[in-house]
Amino acid sequence: MVLGPQARKAALTAHVTASVGWLGVVILYLVFAVVGVASDDPDTVRAVYVAMDVAGPAVLMPFAVAALITGLVQSWGTPWGVLRHYWVVVKLGITVVATVVLIAYLGTLDQLGETATQPGVPLEHLRSSSPILHSAAALLLLFGATLLSVFKPRGVTLRGHRWRQAQA
Amino acid sequence: MASTRDPDDISTAEAGTRRAAEHPGMPTWVKALIATAVAILVVLLIVKAASGGGHGPSRHGGLGDSPAPASASTPAG
């Protein structure tokens, strides 16, 4: 299946929008996570953990799933293919791993958000470096995916090689 | 047009065709990436095994896994 020029532009626009949105929200999470550990204001600390809990399933996950789906559409609908070029395969792997880890991590965010809403819990029991580590790792992965998209390093898979020969 | 081609060009083209028929193999950058990913995975597995296999905010040095009892009288902050 190869998309026409208009559909291809629409798919690319959707993919870039979803990916940029995902990256932006992850940067925001990193800022929230650092504020959660560093801020002296109890209300601010509680607020950022509640915000991360709320935005996880409402904003972060939709962007991640949208980036994954639009990326697959973009690959299927263009001669790049899903499994023909190593950079596409690696980028797909990064997106799948990041999405799966994110979905698994929503439980931890929920736990932190729940704890933050309990007024009797001292801040020492609430502060966690876990969101910093996860956000920073996600940022690295997404930046790597962005680099792959821009530079598109050479290398076709065996499947892509056979496809090229069949096309010749 | 074809008659004007140099014989060397033709042999080069044939050699190129032969090379094109063979898969060049996995690029170095992919091998390096896989090695890095495996190394990170091994480190993560070791950390997980060392921490008892649990997963939660407390694993990374936070205390979010152990909320104080609801009756705690310690004021927030």
mmCIF file of C-alpha atoms in Angstrom:
data_model
loop_
_atom_site.group_PDB
_atom_site.id
_atom_site.type_symbol
_atom_site.label_atom_id
_atom_site.label_comp_id
_atom_site.label_asym_id
_atom_site.label_seq_id
_atom_site.Cartn_x
_atom_site.Cartn_y
_atom_site.Cartn_z
ATOM 1 C CA MET A 1 0.000 0.000 0.000
ATOM 2 C CA VAL A 2 1.482 3.350 -1.054
ATOM 3 C CA LEU A 3 -0.265 6.563 -0.103
ATOM 4 C CA GLY A 4 -0.865 9.329 -2.604
ATOM 5 C CA PRO A 5 0.969 12.657 -2.216
ATOM 6 C CA GLN A 6 -1.833 14.342 -0.282
ATOM 7 C CA ALA A 7 -2.452 11.404 2.041
ATOM 8 C CA ARG A 8 1.283 11.074 2.554
ATOM 9 C CA LYS A 9 1.577 14.705 3.630
ATOM 10 C CA ALA A 10 -1.410 14.306 5.933
ATOM 11 C CA ALA A 11 0.121 11.173 7.498
ATOM 12 C CA LEU A 12 3.485 12.902 7.917
ATOM 13 C CA THR A 13 1.832 15.934 9.507
ATOM 14 C CA ALA A 14 -0.045 13.676 11.942
ATOM 15 C CA HIS A 15 3.127 11.771 12.812
ATOM 16 C CA VAL A 16 5.241 14.902 13.362
ATOM 17 C CA THR A 17 2.477 16.478 15.451
ATOM 18 C CA ALA A 18 2.099 13.396 17.652
ATOM 19 C CA SER A 19 5.865 12.954 18.035
ATOM 20 C CA VAL A 20 6.547 16.605 18.844
ATOM 21 C CA GLY A 21 3.634 16.571 21.298
ATOM 22 C CA TRP A 22 5.039 13.463 22.995
ATOM 23 C CA LEU A 23 8.507 15.003 23.235
ATOM 24 C CA GLY A 24 7.082 18.245 24.642
ATOM 25 C CA VAL A 25 5.059 16.463 27.319
ATOM 26 C CA VAL A 26 8.106 14.391 28.332
ATOM 27 C CA ILE A 27 10.137 17.604 28.735
ATOM 28 C CA LEU A 28 7.328 19.000 30.895
ATOM 29 C CA TYR A 29 7.353 15.780 32.974
ATOM 30 C CA LEU A 30 11.095 16.135 33.502
ATOM 31 C CA VAL A 31 10.566 19.697 34.763
ATOM 32 C CA PHE A 32 7.712 18.524 37.056
ATOM 33 C CA ALA A 33 9.826 15.639 38.332
ATOM 34 C CA VAL A 34 12.752 17.941 39.203
ATOM 35 C CA VAL A 35 10.386 20.408 40.899
ATOM 36 C CA GLY A 36 8.900 17.504 42.890
ATOM 37 C CA VAL A 37 12.301 16.673 44.309
ATOM 38 C CA ALA A 38 13.773 20.174 44.611
ATOM 39 C CA SER A 39 10.906 22.474 45.619
ATOM 40 C CA ASP A 40 10.550 23.585 49.243
ATOM 41 C CA ASP A 41 6.875 24.419 48.833
ATOM 42 C CA PRO A 42 4.704 21.454 49.961
ATOM 43 C CA ASP A 43 1.736 22.527 47.842
ATOM 44 C CA THR A 44 3.902 22.744 44.734
ATOM 45 C CA VAL A 45 5.406 19.313 45.355
ATOM 46 C CA ARG A 46 1.981 17.730 45.828
ATOM 47 C CA ALA A 47 0.632 19.586 42.789
ATOM 48 C CA VAL A 48 3.308 18.308 40.398
ATOM 49 C CA TYR A 49 2.783 14.656 41.414
ATOM 50 C CA VAL A 50 -0.990 15.020 41.037
ATOM 51 C CA ALA A 51 -0.492 16.751 37.669
ATOM 52 C CA MET A 52 1.771 13.930 36.442
ATOM 53 C CA ASP A 53 -0.778 11.361 37.586
ATOM 54 C CA VAL A 54 -3.633 13.132 35.778
ATOM 55 C CA ALA A 55 -1.701 13.920 32.592
ATOM 56 C CA GLY A 56 -0.218 10.417 32.250
ATOM 57 C CA PRO A 57 -3.257 8.622 30.840
ATOM 58 C CA ALA A 58 -4.913 11.823 29.535
ATOM 59 C CA VAL A 59 -2.057 13.412 27.581
ATOM 60 C CA LEU A 60 1.179 11.426 27.640
ATOM 61 C CA MET A 61 -0.190 8.024 26.655
ATOM 62 C CA PRO A 62 -2.440 9.325 23.822
ATOM 63 C CA PHE A 63 0.527 11.156 22.274
ATOM 64 C CA ALA A 64 2.711 8.034 22.567
ATOM 65 C CA VAL A 65 0.101 5.732 21.005
ATOM 66 C CA ALA A 66 -0.649 8.322 18.301
ATOM 67 C CA ALA A 67 3.062 8.610 17.455
ATOM 68 C CA LEU A 68 3.308 4.825 17.200
ATOM 69 C CA ILE A 69 0.209 4.420 15.013
ATOM 70 C CA THR A 70 0.969 7.362 12.725
ATOM 71 C CA GLY A 71 4.557 6.136 12.409
ATOM 72 C CA LEU A 72 3.322 2.718 11.276
ATOM 73 C CA VAL A 73 0.938 4.343 8.787
ATOM 74 C CA GLN A 74 3.752 6.541 7.518
ATOM 75 C CA SER A 75 5.991 3.490 7.018
ATOM 76 C CA TRP A 76 3.366 1.285 5.411
ATOM 77 C CA GLY A 77 2.181 4.065 3.155
ATOM 78 C CA THR A 78 5.583 4.997 1.731
ATOM 79 C CA PRO A 79 8.381 3.125 -0.054
ATOM 80 C CA TRP A 80 10.389 3.274 3.206
ATOM 81 C CA GLY A 81 8.359 0.332 4.503
ATOM 82 C CA VAL A 82 8.212 -0.888 8.098
ATOM 83 C CA LEU A 83 10.994 -3.486 7.970
ATOM 84 C CA ARG A 84 13.018 -2.457 4.916
ATOM 85 C CA HIS A 85 15.446 0.048 6.449
ATOM 86 C CA TYR A 86 17.361 -0.371 9.684
ATOM 87 C CA TRP A 87 16.680 3.198 10.811
ATOM 88 C CA VAL A 88 12.918 2.626 10.511
ATOM 89 C CA VAL A 89 13.153 -0.687 12.395
ATOM 90 C CA VAL A 90 15.250 0.878 15.179
ATOM 91 C CA LYS A 91 12.893 3.851 15.420
ATOM 92 C CA LEU A 92 9.901 1.516 15.617
ATOM 93 C CA GLY A 93 11.681 -0.447 18.355
ATOM 94 C CA ILE A 94 12.380 2.747 20.324
ATOM 95 C CA THR A 95 8.742 3.844 20.018
ATOM 96 C CA VAL A 96 7.367 0.433 21.059
ATOM 97 C CA VAL A 97 9.728 0.139 24.048
ATOM 98 C CA ALA A 98 9.025 3.721 25.188
ATOM 99 C CA THR A 99 5.259 3.202 24.866
ATOM 100 C CA VAL A 100 5.271 -0.130 26.739
ATOM 101 C CA VAL A 101 7.440 1.281 29.558
ATOM 102 C CA LEU A 102 5.180 4.334 29.742
ATOM 103 C CA ILE A 103 2.026 2.206 30.033
ATOM 104 C CA ALA A 104 3.684 0.127 32.758
ATOM 105 C CA TYR A 105 4.818 3.304 34.533
ATOM 106 C CA LEU A 106 1.314 4.803 34.714
ATOM 107 C CA GLY A 107 0.741 2.646 37.815
ATOM 108 C CA THR A 108 3.690 4.282 39.573
ATOM 109 C CA LEU A 109 2.452 7.754 38.601
ATOM 110 C CA ASP A 110 -0.973 6.817 39.962
ATOM 111 C CA GLN A 111 0.632 5.680 43.211
ATOM 112 C CA LEU A 112 2.579 8.946 43.530
ATOM 113 C CA GLY A 113 -0.541 10.986 42.729
ATOM 114 C CA GLU A 114 -2.584 9.088 45.324
ATOM 115 C CA THR A 115 0.090 9.654 47.954
ATOM 116 C CA ALA A 116 0.251 13.358 47.103
ATOM 117 C CA THR A 117 -3.455 13.804 47.829
ATOM 118 C CA GLN A 118 -3.106 12.456 51.380
ATOM 119 C CA PRO A 119 -2.585 15.528 53.579
ATOM 120 C CA GLY A 120 -1.008 13.548 56.423
ATOM 121 C CA VAL A 121 1.844 12.203 54.337
ATOM 122 C CA PRO A 122 5.098 14.130 54.851
ATOM 123 C CA LEU A 123 6.977 15.358 51.811
ATOM 124 C CA GLU A 124 9.872 12.981 52.514
ATOM 125 C CA HIS A 125 7.499 10.094 51.835
ATOM 126 C CA LEU A 126 6.313 11.710 48.636
ATOM 127 C CA ARG A 127 9.450 12.923 46.888
ATOM 128 C CA SER A 128 10.779 10.446 44.354
ATOM 129 C CA SER A 129 13.639 10.499 41.871
ATOM 130 C CA SER A 130 11.913 7.798 39.818
ATOM 131 C CA PRO A 131 10.013 10.246 37.536
ATOM 132 C CA ILE A 132 13.284 12.104 36.865
ATOM 133 C CA LEU A 133 15.029 8.908 35.751
ATOM 134 C CA HIS A 134 12.102 7.755 33.620
ATOM 135 C CA SER A 135 11.557 11.173 32.021
ATOM 136 C CA ALA A 136 15.267 11.588 31.276
ATOM 137 C CA ALA A 137 15.454 8.096 29.751
ATOM 138 C CA ALA A 138 12.336 8.782 27.666
ATOM 139 C CA LEU A 139 13.813 12.089 26.512
ATOM 140 C CA LEU A 140 17.011 10.350 25.390
ATOM 141 C CA LEU A 141 15.043 7.679 23.513
ATOM 142 C CA LEU A 142 12.796 10.207 21.778
ATOM 143 C CA PHE A 143 15.751 12.412 20.883
ATOM 144 C CA GLY A 144 17.427 9.338 19.390
ATOM 145 C CA ALA A 145 14.292 8.618 17.372
ATOM 146 C CA THR A 146 14.289 12.231 16.161
ATOM 147 C CA LEU A 147 17.925 11.956 15.073
ATOM 148 C CA LEU A 148 17.109 8.785 13.127
ATOM 149 C CA SER A 149 14.221 10.532 11.377
ATOM 150 C CA VAL A 150 16.367 13.472 10.357
ATOM 151 C CA PHE A 151 19.589 11.702 9.341
ATOM 152 C CA LYS A 152 18.095 8.411 8.089
ATOM 153 C CA PRO A 153 21.380 6.465 8.311
ATOM 154 C CA ARG A 154 22.090 4.037 5.474
ATOM 155 C CA GLY A 155 21.381 0.342 5.655
ATOM 156 C CA VAL A 156 18.655 -1.892 4.283
ATOM 157 C CA THR A 157 17.486 -5.064 5.967
ATOM 158 C CA LEU A 158 17.513 -8.390 4.147
ATOM 159 C CA ARG A 159 13.781 -7.904 3.586
ATOM 160 C CA GLY A 160 14.406 -4.422 2.155
ATOM 161 C CA HIS A 161 17.211 -5.736 -0.029
ATOM 162 C CA ARG A 162 14.938 -8.422 -1.513
ATOM 163 C CA TRP A 163 12.197 -5.824 -2.030
ATOM 164 C CA ARG A 164 14.614 -3.576 -3.897
ATOM 165 C CA GLN A 165 15.709 -6.446 -6.131
ATOM 166 C CA ALA A 166 12.103 -7.351 -6.857
ATOM 167 C CA GLN A 167 11.395 -3.724 -7.787
ATOM 168 C CA ALA A 168 14.422 -3.529 -10.148
ATOM 169 C CA MET B 1 24.268 5.522 -27.075
ATOM 170 C CA ALA B 2 25.205 2.150 -25.610
ATOM 171 C CA SER B 3 27.899 1.604 -28.267
ATOM 172 C CA THR B 4 29.814 4.609 -26.977
ATOM 173 C CA ARG B 5 30.226 3.079 -23.481
ATOM 174 C CA ASP B 6 33.706 2.180 -22.410
ATOM 175 C CA PRO B 7 34.217 -1.615 -21.809
ATOM 176 C CA ASP B 8 35.590 -0.768 -18.370
ATOM 177 C CA ASP B 9 32.345 0.968 -17.555
ATOM 178 C CA ILE B 10 30.396 -2.136 -18.553
ATOM 179 C CA SER B 11 32.521 -4.424 -16.367
ATOM 180 C CA THR B 12 32.189 -1.963 -13.515
ATOM 181 C CA ALA B 13 28.442 -1.943 -13.996
ATOM 182 C CA GLU B 14 28.344 -5.761 -13.964
ATOM 183 C CA ALA B 15 30.434 -5.866 -10.826
ATOM 184 C CA GLY B 16 28.079 -3.340 -9.305
ATOM 185 C CA THR B 17 25.119 -5.496 -10.236
ATOM 186 C CA ARG B 18 26.750 -8.526 -8.606
ATOM 187 C CA ARG B 19 27.445 -6.521 -5.478
ATOM 188 C CA ALA B 20 23.875 -5.263 -5.482
ATOM 189 C CA ALA B 21 22.642 -8.868 -5.564
ATOM 190 C CA GLU B 22 24.393 -9.601 -2.277
ATOM 191 C CA HIS B 23 23.005 -8.231 0.959
ATOM 192 C CA PRO B 24 25.694 -5.959 2.445
ATOM 193 C CA GLY B 25 24.940 -7.092 5.984
ATOM 194 C CA MET B 26 24.126 -5.140 9.095
ATOM 195 C CA PRO B 27 25.633 -1.624 9.232
ATOM 196 C CA THR B 28 28.154 -0.829 11.973
ATOM 197 C CA TRP B 29 25.893 1.762 13.571
ATOM 198 C CA VAL B 30 23.162 -0.871 14.072
ATOM 199 C CA LYS B 31 25.654 -3.314 15.633
ATOM 200 C CA ALA B 32 26.894 -0.591 17.997
ATOM 201 C CA LEU B 33 23.317 0.307 18.925
ATOM 202 C CA ILE B 34 22.424 -3.332 19.648
ATOM 203 C CA ALA B 35 25.557 -3.768 21.794
ATOM 204 C CA THR B 36 24.667 -0.616 23.761
ATOM 205 C CA ALA B 37 21.049 -1.736 24.219
ATOM 206 C CA VAL B 38 22.149 -5.190 25.443
ATOM 207 C CA ALA B 39 24.631 -3.603 27.883
ATOM 208 C CA ILE B 40 21.925 -1.291 29.277
ATOM 209 C CA LEU B 41 19.504 -4.237 29.557
ATOM 210 C CA VAL B 42 22.073 -6.284 31.472
ATOM 211 C CA VAL B 43 22.702 -3.384 33.864
ATOM 212 C CA LEU B 44 18.959 -2.933 34.403
ATOM 213 C CA LEU B 45 18.511 -6.662 35.089
ATOM 214 C CA ILE B 46 21.390 -6.601 37.591
ATOM 215 C CA VAL B 47 19.877 -3.549 39.321
ATOM 216 C CA LYS B 48 16.492 -5.255 39.378
ATOM 217 C CA ALA B 49 17.945 -8.444 40.840
ATOM 218 C CA ALA B 50 19.920 -6.467 43.425
ATOM 219 C CA SER B 51 16.826 -4.527 44.491
ATOM 220 C CA GLY B 52 14.759 -7.666 44.948
ATOM 221 C CA GLY B 53 12.849 -7.382 41.714
ATOM 222 C CA GLY B 54 10.329 -4.841 42.967
ATOM 223 C CA HIS B 55 9.312 -1.875 40.827
ATOM 224 C CA GLY B 56 8.127 1.406 42.151
ATOM 225 C CA PRO B 57 9.172 4.923 43.018
ATOM 226 C CA SER B 58 11.174 3.789 46.062
ATOM 227 C CA ARG B 59 13.461 1.709 43.868
ATOM 228 C CA HIS B 60 15.130 4.849 42.592
ATOM 229 C CA GLY B 61 15.710 6.421 45.959
ATOM 230 C CA GLY B 62 12.315 8.002 46.511
ATOM 231 C CA LEU B 63 9.987 7.171 49.349
ATOM 232 C CA GLY B 64 6.718 7.172 47.477
ATOM 233 C CA ASP B 65 6.178 3.453 48.050
ATOM 234 C CA SER B 66 5.837 3.812 51.765
ATOM 235 C CA PRO B 67 3.200 6.394 52.548
ATOM 236 C CA ALA B 68 2.753 7.247 56.187
ATOM 237 C CA PRO B 69 -0.314 5.851 57.916
ATOM 238 C CA ALA B 70 -3.479 7.874 57.482
ATOM 239 C CA SER B 71 -3.398 8.724 61.170
ATOM 240 C CA ALA B 72 0.035 10.316 60.886
ATOM 241 C CA SER B 73 0.012 13.591 62.715
ATOM 242 C CA THR B 74 3.138 14.961 61.014
ATOM 243 C CA PRO B 75 2.137 18.092 59.155
ATOM 244 C CA ALA B 76 2.910 18.236 55.491
ATOM 245 C CA GLY B 77 6.197 19.898 54.746
#
